[in-house]
Each structure stands twice: as structure tokens, then as C-alpha cells.
């Protein structure tokens, strides 16, 4: 077998790539010779992505809850790059609230952005991947999709939904050389976890054997592995990257 | 220039990995040519590309035999 980590010349789409985990994923893919199209919700975010990617790809504005926006981005990738090998569904939001107080729009917006978007984007890229008999779909889920977390019924439901979606799609298209997997981060040092209160953090640390937050690069490394030729026989799986916080 | 029938049959041979002589008009993709549901989806995709047309899902579901595929293309293809 040739180099099992070689991704040279491949093309990847990473949603939510302007900061945090998505940015780390984009940067590590670029380091492996991948052309990366990173998306952000705003033009400003897209520009920031273009700035850090330089000649190794570009940033595009994408609203993952809008079918037309997705179609436009995929069309652009097709006409500009002619192929898409790796889809990383990373874009996600939180709208935390106790269920007793949760509003419909808090539920719906998390479902739309974190789960329905993955259905739409995966469907959109499958045609090309099936024809080429090659592809990687990697969904960024979360440890709380497995363990649950108070105040995040919407987020946990969406992330657990991703795992089921991943398994079903993995079975549908495994024979076509396409793998579908999840990477489930634990508590990672990003803007999303900076929003936690000190009390919340203390409670969380007590449950992390590694007794620290994870770094975005440590999630990106798992994503790069799943994207690599060496991971061709892994599909429908979730890799948990959480410092021992949950072992499943 | 091949006829539509020849072009459709050629695609079926390529997509389903079957022999040309097996691709009889009345052959069912699923029962006679060993295709599963995803094979048929891919076959429809290949027909769409060959004949530069878009086959709506509700029409695609009716394309279960060689003859149905040829008939659909004859009635809808752009060329």
C-alpha cells in the first residue's frame, strides 16, 4: 500500500471554518496538501478564511440552513475544482436552555444548523463521490450527543441524530468506496466553550481524567486520519476525542 | 451515431456490470440483472448525464426494466 496518510491533491469542504475546530481542521488538511474550501456564515468570516488559506483554497459565505446557498457553493466547487473528496460537516451552534424554558426557535435553529444541514450537504456531494468511487464524509458531533447534558436537549438531540444519520448513510454507500464517520469532541478550548461559566467548567474538569480542555488541533488530527487512505475500512464509526471524559 | 436503444443498453452494461446479451428489453434491473436500489439510482444518474436530462424522482421510480429506460429516454431526451 502507498502512503496511508497521503491526501495530496484532494479537495475538501469544511463548514464553519472561520475559527475554532473548523479552522484547525482546514489548516491541518492544507498541511497535507489538500485544497480547502472553508465556509462561514458571513462575507467577513469568508474573507478571514481566504486570508489564512492563501493559495491553498478559499473562504465562501454559506448559510447551511438554506438549500439555495448550499447549491451555489457546491456548484462553485464543481466548476472551480472539478472534484470534492472530503466533506467535513463542522458548522454548529448552541442555543442552550432548560427544556422547561426552551423556545421553539431555539429547538428549530439548532436542528436546522446542526442536523438538517448535514443531510443537505451530504446529499449534495454524494453524486460526485459515487461516480468517482471515492469520498469521505466526516461529521463533527459531540460527546454530549452520547452522554447528554442538562440545558442542551436540542444540541444533544441534534448531535445524537448525527450518529444515527452517519451509520445509515455509511451502510448505504460503503460499497461505493465512500466512508461516513463522526468525530465527537469533548470539551475543547474554543469560543463555544468559553461561553461556559467557571462553575460549569469546574464541574466538567472534575469529570475529565486528562484534567484539561482539549485543543482544536487534537480534533483536527482525528479528522485528518478519517480522511486519509488508511481509514478506508472505518465507516459508520464515531471517534471520541475527550480526554477520557466518556469512554463508549 | 448509435441509436438511443444502443446507448441505453451500453450504459446498463457498464453500470450493472452485466453481459450485453443479458440486457433484453423485458429484463428487470432488480430481478434479472441483479441490481440493488442504489445501483438503480446510479443507473438513472448515468442516463441523466448521457442524455443531458433530469429525471424526476417519481419518474425514476418507474424505470425498473430495460424497456422502461429506453422508453423514458426516447420520450424525454433532448437529442
Coordinates of C-alpha atoms in Angstrom, one line a residue:
Chain A
X1 CA 0.0 0.0 0.0
X2 CA 1.1 3.5 -0.7
X3 CA 1.4 6.2 2.0
X4 CA -1.6 5.7 4.2
X5 CA -1.8 9.3 5.3
X6 CA -1.3 10.8 1.8
X7 CA -4.0 13.4 0.9
X8 CA -2.0 15.3 -1.7
X9 CA -4.2 16.9 -4.4
X10 CA -7.5 16.2 -2.8
X11 CA -10.3 18.8 -2.3
X12 CA -12.2 19.3 0.9
X13 CA -15.2 21.4 2.0
X14 CA -15.1 22.4 5.7
X15 CA -18.1 24.2 7.1
X16 CA -17.7 26.6 10.0
X17 CA -14.1 27.1 9.2
X18 CA -13.5 30.7 10.3
X19 CA -12.4 29.8 13.8
X20 CA -12.1 27.1 16.4
X21 CA -12.2 23.4 15.4
X22 CA -13.2 24.1 11.8
X23 CA -10.2 26.4 11.3
X24 CA -7.8 23.8 12.8
X25 CA -9.3 21.1 10.5
X26 CA -8.8 23.3 7.5
X27 CA -5.2 24.1 8.4
X28 CA -4.2 20.5 9.0
X29 CA -5.8 19.4 5.7
X30 CA -3.8 22.2 3.9
X31 CA -0.7 20.9 5.6
X32 CA -1.3 17.6 4.0
X33 CA -1.6 19.1 0.5
X34 CA -5.4 19.4 0.4
X35 CA -7.2 22.3 -1.3
X36 CA -9.7 23.5 1.2
X37 CA -12.9 25.4 0.7
X38 CA -13.9 26.8 4.1
X39 CA -17.3 28.3 4.8
X40 CA -18.6 30.9 7.2
X41 CA -22.0 32.5 7.7
X42 CA -20.8 36.0 6.8
X43 CA -18.7 37.5 4.0
X44 CA -16.4 38.8 6.6
X45 CA -15.8 35.4 8.0
X46 CA -15.3 34.0 4.5
X47 CA -12.7 36.7 3.9
X48 CA -10.9 35.7 7.1
X49 CA -10.8 32.1 5.8
X50 CA -9.5 33.2 2.4
X51 CA -6.8 35.2 4.2
X52 CA -5.4 32.3 6.2
X53 CA -5.8 29.8 3.4
X54 CA -4.0 31.9 0.9
X55 CA -3.3 29.9 -2.3
X56 CA -4.4 26.7 -0.6
X57 CA -8.1 27.3 -1.1
X58 CA -10.7 29.9 -0.4
X59 CA -13.4 31.0 2.0
X60 CA -17.0 31.2 0.9
X61 CA -20.1 32.6 2.7
X62 CA -22.6 29.8 3.3
X63 CA -25.9 29.6 5.1
X64 CA -26.1 25.8 5.9
X65 CA -29.8 26.2 6.6
X66 CA -30.5 27.5 3.0
X67 CA -30.8 24.9 0.2
X68 CA -30.0 27.5 -2.5
X69 CA -26.9 28.7 -0.7
X70 CA -25.7 25.1 -0.4
X71 CA -26.4 24.5 -4.1
X72 CA -24.5 27.7 -5.1
X73 CA -21.4 26.7 -3.1
X74 CA -21.4 23.1 -4.5
X75 CA -21.8 24.4 -8.0
X76 CA -18.8 26.8 -7.5
X77 CA -16.7 24.0 -6.1
X78 CA -17.6 21.8 -9.1
X79 CA -16.8 24.4 -11.7
X80 CA -13.6 25.6 -10.0
X81 CA -12.1 22.4 -8.6
X82 CA -13.9 19.7 -10.6
X83 CA -14.0 17.3 -7.6
X84 CA -14.8 17.1 -4.0
X85 CA -13.1 14.3 -2.0
X86 CA -13.8 15.3 1.6
X87 CA -16.8 16.9 3.3
X88 CA -16.4 18.0 6.9
X89 CA -19.7 19.0 8.4
X90 CA -18.4 21.1 11.3
X91 CA -20.7 24.1 11.4
X92 CA -22.8 24.2 14.5
X93 CA -24.5 26.4 17.0
X94 CA -25.8 26.2 20.6
X95 CA -29.0 27.7 21.9
X96 CA -28.9 26.4 25.5
X97 CA -31.9 26.4 27.7
X98 CA -33.6 24.1 30.2
X99 CA -36.3 22.2 28.3
X100 CA -38.9 23.8 30.5
X101 CA -37.9 27.2 29.1
X102 CA -36.8 26.2 25.7
X103 CA -38.5 28.1 22.8
X104 CA -39.5 26.5 19.5
X105 CA -37.0 28.6 17.6
X106 CA -34.2 27.5 19.9
X107 CA -35.0 23.9 19.2
X108 CA -35.6 24.5 15.4
X109 CA -32.5 26.6 14.8
X110 CA -30.2 24.0 16.4
X111 CA -31.8 21.2 14.5
X112 CA -31.6 23.1 11.2
X113 CA -28.0 24.2 11.6
X114 CA -26.5 21.1 13.3
X115 CA -28.5 18.3 11.7
X116 CA -30.6 19.2 8.7
X117 CA -27.6 20.9 7.2
X118 CA -25.7 17.6 7.3
X119 CA -28.5 15.9 5.4
X120 CA -28.5 18.6 2.8
X121 CA -24.7 18.8 2.3
X122 CA -24.1 15.1 2.3
X123 CA -26.9 14.6 -0.3
X124 CA -25.4 17.4 -2.4
X125 CA -21.9 15.9 -2.5
X126 CA -22.8 12.2 -2.9
X127 CA -23.4 12.2 -6.7
X128 CA -19.8 13.2 -7.4
X129 CA -18.4 10.9 -4.8
X130 CA -20.4 7.9 -6.0
X131 CA -19.3 8.4 -9.6
X132 CA -15.6 8.6 -8.5
X133 CA -16.0 5.7 -6.1
X134 CA -14.2 7.7 -3.5
X135 CA -15.2 10.1 -0.7
X136 CA -15.1 10.9 2.9
X137 CA -17.9 12.5 4.9
X138 CA -16.9 13.4 8.4
X139 CA -19.4 14.8 10.8
X140 CA -18.3 16.7 13.9
X141 CA -20.7 15.6 16.6
X142 CA -20.1 16.0 20.4
X143 CA -19.6 13.9 23.5
X144 CA -22.9 15.3 24.8
X145 CA -24.7 13.6 22.0
X146 CA -23.7 10.3 23.8
X147 CA -23.8 11.4 27.4
X148 CA -26.5 14.1 27.5
X149 CA -26.0 17.5 29.1
X150 CA -28.6 19.5 31.1
X151 CA -29.6 22.7 29.3
X152 CA -28.8 21.2 25.9
X153 CA -31.6 18.9 25.0
X154 CA -31.7 20.5 21.5
X155 CA -28.0 20.3 20.9
X156 CA -27.7 16.7 22.3
X157 CA -30.6 15.6 20.2
X158 CA -29.1 17.0 17.0
X159 CA -25.7 15.5 17.8
X160 CA -27.1 12.1 18.7
X161 CA -29.1 12.4 15.4
X162 CA -25.8 12.8 13.5
X163 CA -24.6 9.5 14.8
X164 CA -27.7 7.7 13.5
X165 CA -27.5 9.5 10.2
X166 CA -23.9 8.6 9.9
X167 CA -24.5 4.9 10.5
X168 CA -27.4 4.7 8.0
X169 CA -25.6 6.6 5.2
X170 CA -22.4 4.6 5.9
X171 CA -24.3 1.4 5.2
X172 CA -25.9 2.9 2.0
X173 CA -22.7 3.9 0.3
X174 CA -19.9 1.7 1.8
X175 CA -19.8 -0.4 -1.4
X176 CA -19.1 2.8 -3.4
X177 CA -15.8 3.5 -1.6
X178 CA -17.3 6.3 0.5
X179 CA -16.9 6.3 4.3
X180 CA -19.1 8.3 6.7
X181 CA -17.9 8.9 10.2
X182 CA -18.2 11.2 13.2
X183 CA -15.6 12.8 15.4
X184 CA -17.1 13.6 18.8
X185 CA -15.1 16.3 20.6
X186 CA -15.3 16.6 24.4
X187 CA -14.6 19.9 25.9
X188 CA -12.4 21.8 23.6
X189 CA -10.8 25.2 24.0
X190 CA -12.9 27.3 21.6
X191 CA -15.3 30.3 21.7
X192 CA -18.1 27.8 22.2
X193 CA -16.7 26.5 25.5
X194 CA -15.5 30.0 26.5
X195 CA -19.2 30.8 26.9
X196 CA -19.4 28.3 29.9
X197 CA -19.3 29.8 33.4
X198 CA -16.5 29.0 35.8
X199 CA -18.8 26.8 37.9
X200 CA -19.7 24.8 34.8
X201 CA -16.0 24.5 33.9
X202 CA -15.1 23.2 37.4
X203 CA -17.8 20.6 37.2
X204 CA -16.7 19.5 33.8
X205 CA -13.0 19.3 34.8
X206 CA -13.8 17.0 37.7
X207 CA -15.0 14.5 35.1
X208 CA -12.1 14.8 32.6
X209 CA -9.4 12.3 33.5
X210 CA -6.9 14.3 31.4
X211 CA -7.9 17.3 33.6
X212 CA -7.6 19.9 30.8
X213 CA -9.6 21.2 27.9
X214 CA -8.7 19.7 24.5
X215 CA -7.2 21.7 21.7
X216 CA -8.8 22.2 18.3
X217 CA -5.8 20.6 16.7
X218 CA -6.5 17.4 18.6
X219 CA -9.9 17.2 16.9
X220 CA -8.4 18.1 13.6
X221 CA -5.9 15.2 13.8
X222 CA -8.7 12.7 14.2
X223 CA -10.5 14.2 11.2
X224 CA -7.3 14.1 9.0
X225 CA -6.9 10.4 10.0
X226 CA -10.5 9.6 9.0
X227 CA -10.0 11.4 5.7
X228 CA -6.8 9.5 4.9
X229 CA -6.5 6.3 2.8
X230 CA -5.5 4.4 5.9
X231 CA -9.0 4.8 7.3
X232 CA -10.8 3.4 4.3
X233 CA -12.1 0.4 6.2
X234 CA -13.6 2.5 9.1
X235 CA -17.2 3.6 8.4
X236 CA -20.3 4.4 10.5
X237 CA -18.0 5.0 13.4
X238 CA -17.6 7.7 16.0
X239 CA -14.2 8.6 17.3
X240 CA -14.4 10.2 20.7
X241 CA -11.7 12.7 21.5
X242 CA -12.4 13.8 25.0
X243 CA -9.5 13.2 27.4
X244 CA -11.2 10.2 28.8
X245 CA -14.3 12.0 29.9
X246 CA -16.6 9.4 28.3
X247 CA -15.5 6.0 27.2
X248 CA -18.0 4.3 25.0
Chain B
X1 CA -24.1 7.6 -34.2
X2 CA -25.7 4.9 -32.1
X3 CA -29.4 4.7 -31.6
X4 CA -30.9 5.6 -28.2
X5 CA -31.6 1.9 -27.6
X6 CA -27.9 1.0 -28.1
X7 CA -26.7 3.9 -25.9
X8 CA -29.1 3.0 -23.1
X9 CA -28.0 -0.7 -23.3
X10 CA -24.4 0.3 -23.2
X11 CA -24.9 2.3 -20.0
X12 CA -26.7 -0.6 -18.4
X13 CA -23.9 -3.0 -19.3
X14 CA -21.3 -0.5 -17.8
X15 CA -23.3 0.4 -14.7
X16 CA -24.5 -3.0 -13.7
X17 CA -21.5 -5.0 -14.9
X18 CA -23.7 -7.4 -16.9
X19 CA -23.2 -9.0 -20.3
X20 CA -24.7 -7.4 -23.3
X21 CA -26.8 -10.4 -24.2
X22 CA -28.4 -10.3 -20.8
X23 CA -29.8 -6.8 -21.4
X24 CA -33.0 -7.9 -23.0
X25 CA -35.9 -5.4 -23.4
X26 CA -38.1 -7.1 -20.8
X27 CA -35.2 -7.6 -18.3
X28 CA -35.9 -6.2 -14.8
X29 CA -32.9 -4.5 -13.3
X30 CA -33.6 -5.9 -9.9
X31 CA -34.9 -9.4 -10.7
X32 CA -32.9 -10.3 -13.8
X33 CA -29.8 -8.1 -13.7
X34 CA -29.0 -8.3 -10.0
X35 CA -29.2 -4.6 -9.3
X36 CA -29.9 -3.2 -5.9
X37 CA -31.7 0.0 -5.2
X38 CA -28.5 2.1 -5.1
X39 CA -27.4 0.5 -8.4
X40 CA -30.7 1.7 -10.0
X41 CA -30.1 5.2 -8.6
X42 CA -26.7 5.3 -10.1
X43 CA -28.0 4.0 -13.4
X44 CA -30.6 6.8 -13.5
X45 CA -27.8 9.3 -12.8
X46 CA -25.7 7.9 -15.7
X47 CA -28.7 8.1 -18.0
X48 CA -29.3 11.7 -16.9
X49 CA -25.7 12.6 -17.9
X50 CA -25.6 10.6 -21.1
X51 CA -28.8 12.3 -22.4
X52 CA -28.4 15.6 -20.7
X53 CA -31.8 15.5 -19.0
X54 CA -33.1 15.5 -15.5
X55 CA -35.2 12.5 -14.4
X56 CA -37.6 13.5 -11.6
X57 CA -37.7 11.0 -8.7
X58 CA -41.3 10.0 -9.3
X59 CA -40.4 9.1 -12.9
X60 CA -37.1 7.4 -11.9
X61 CA -39.1 5.1 -9.6
X62 CA -40.9 3.7 -12.7
X63 CA -37.8 2.8 -14.5
X64 CA -37.4 -0.8 -13.5
X65 CA -36.8 -2.5 -16.8
X66 CA -34.6 -2.1 -19.8
X67 CA -37.6 -1.2 -21.9
X68 CA -38.8 1.4 -19.4
X69 CA -35.4 3.1 -19.5
X70 CA -35.3 3.2 -23.3
X71 CA -38.9 4.4 -23.5
X72 CA -38.3 7.2 -21.0
X73 CA -35.2 8.4 -22.8
X74 CA -37.0 8.3 -26.2
X75 CA -39.8 10.4 -24.8
X76 CA -37.7 12.9 -22.9
X77 CA -34.2 13.2 -24.2
X78 CA -33.0 16.5 -25.6
X79 CA -31.4 14.9 -28.6

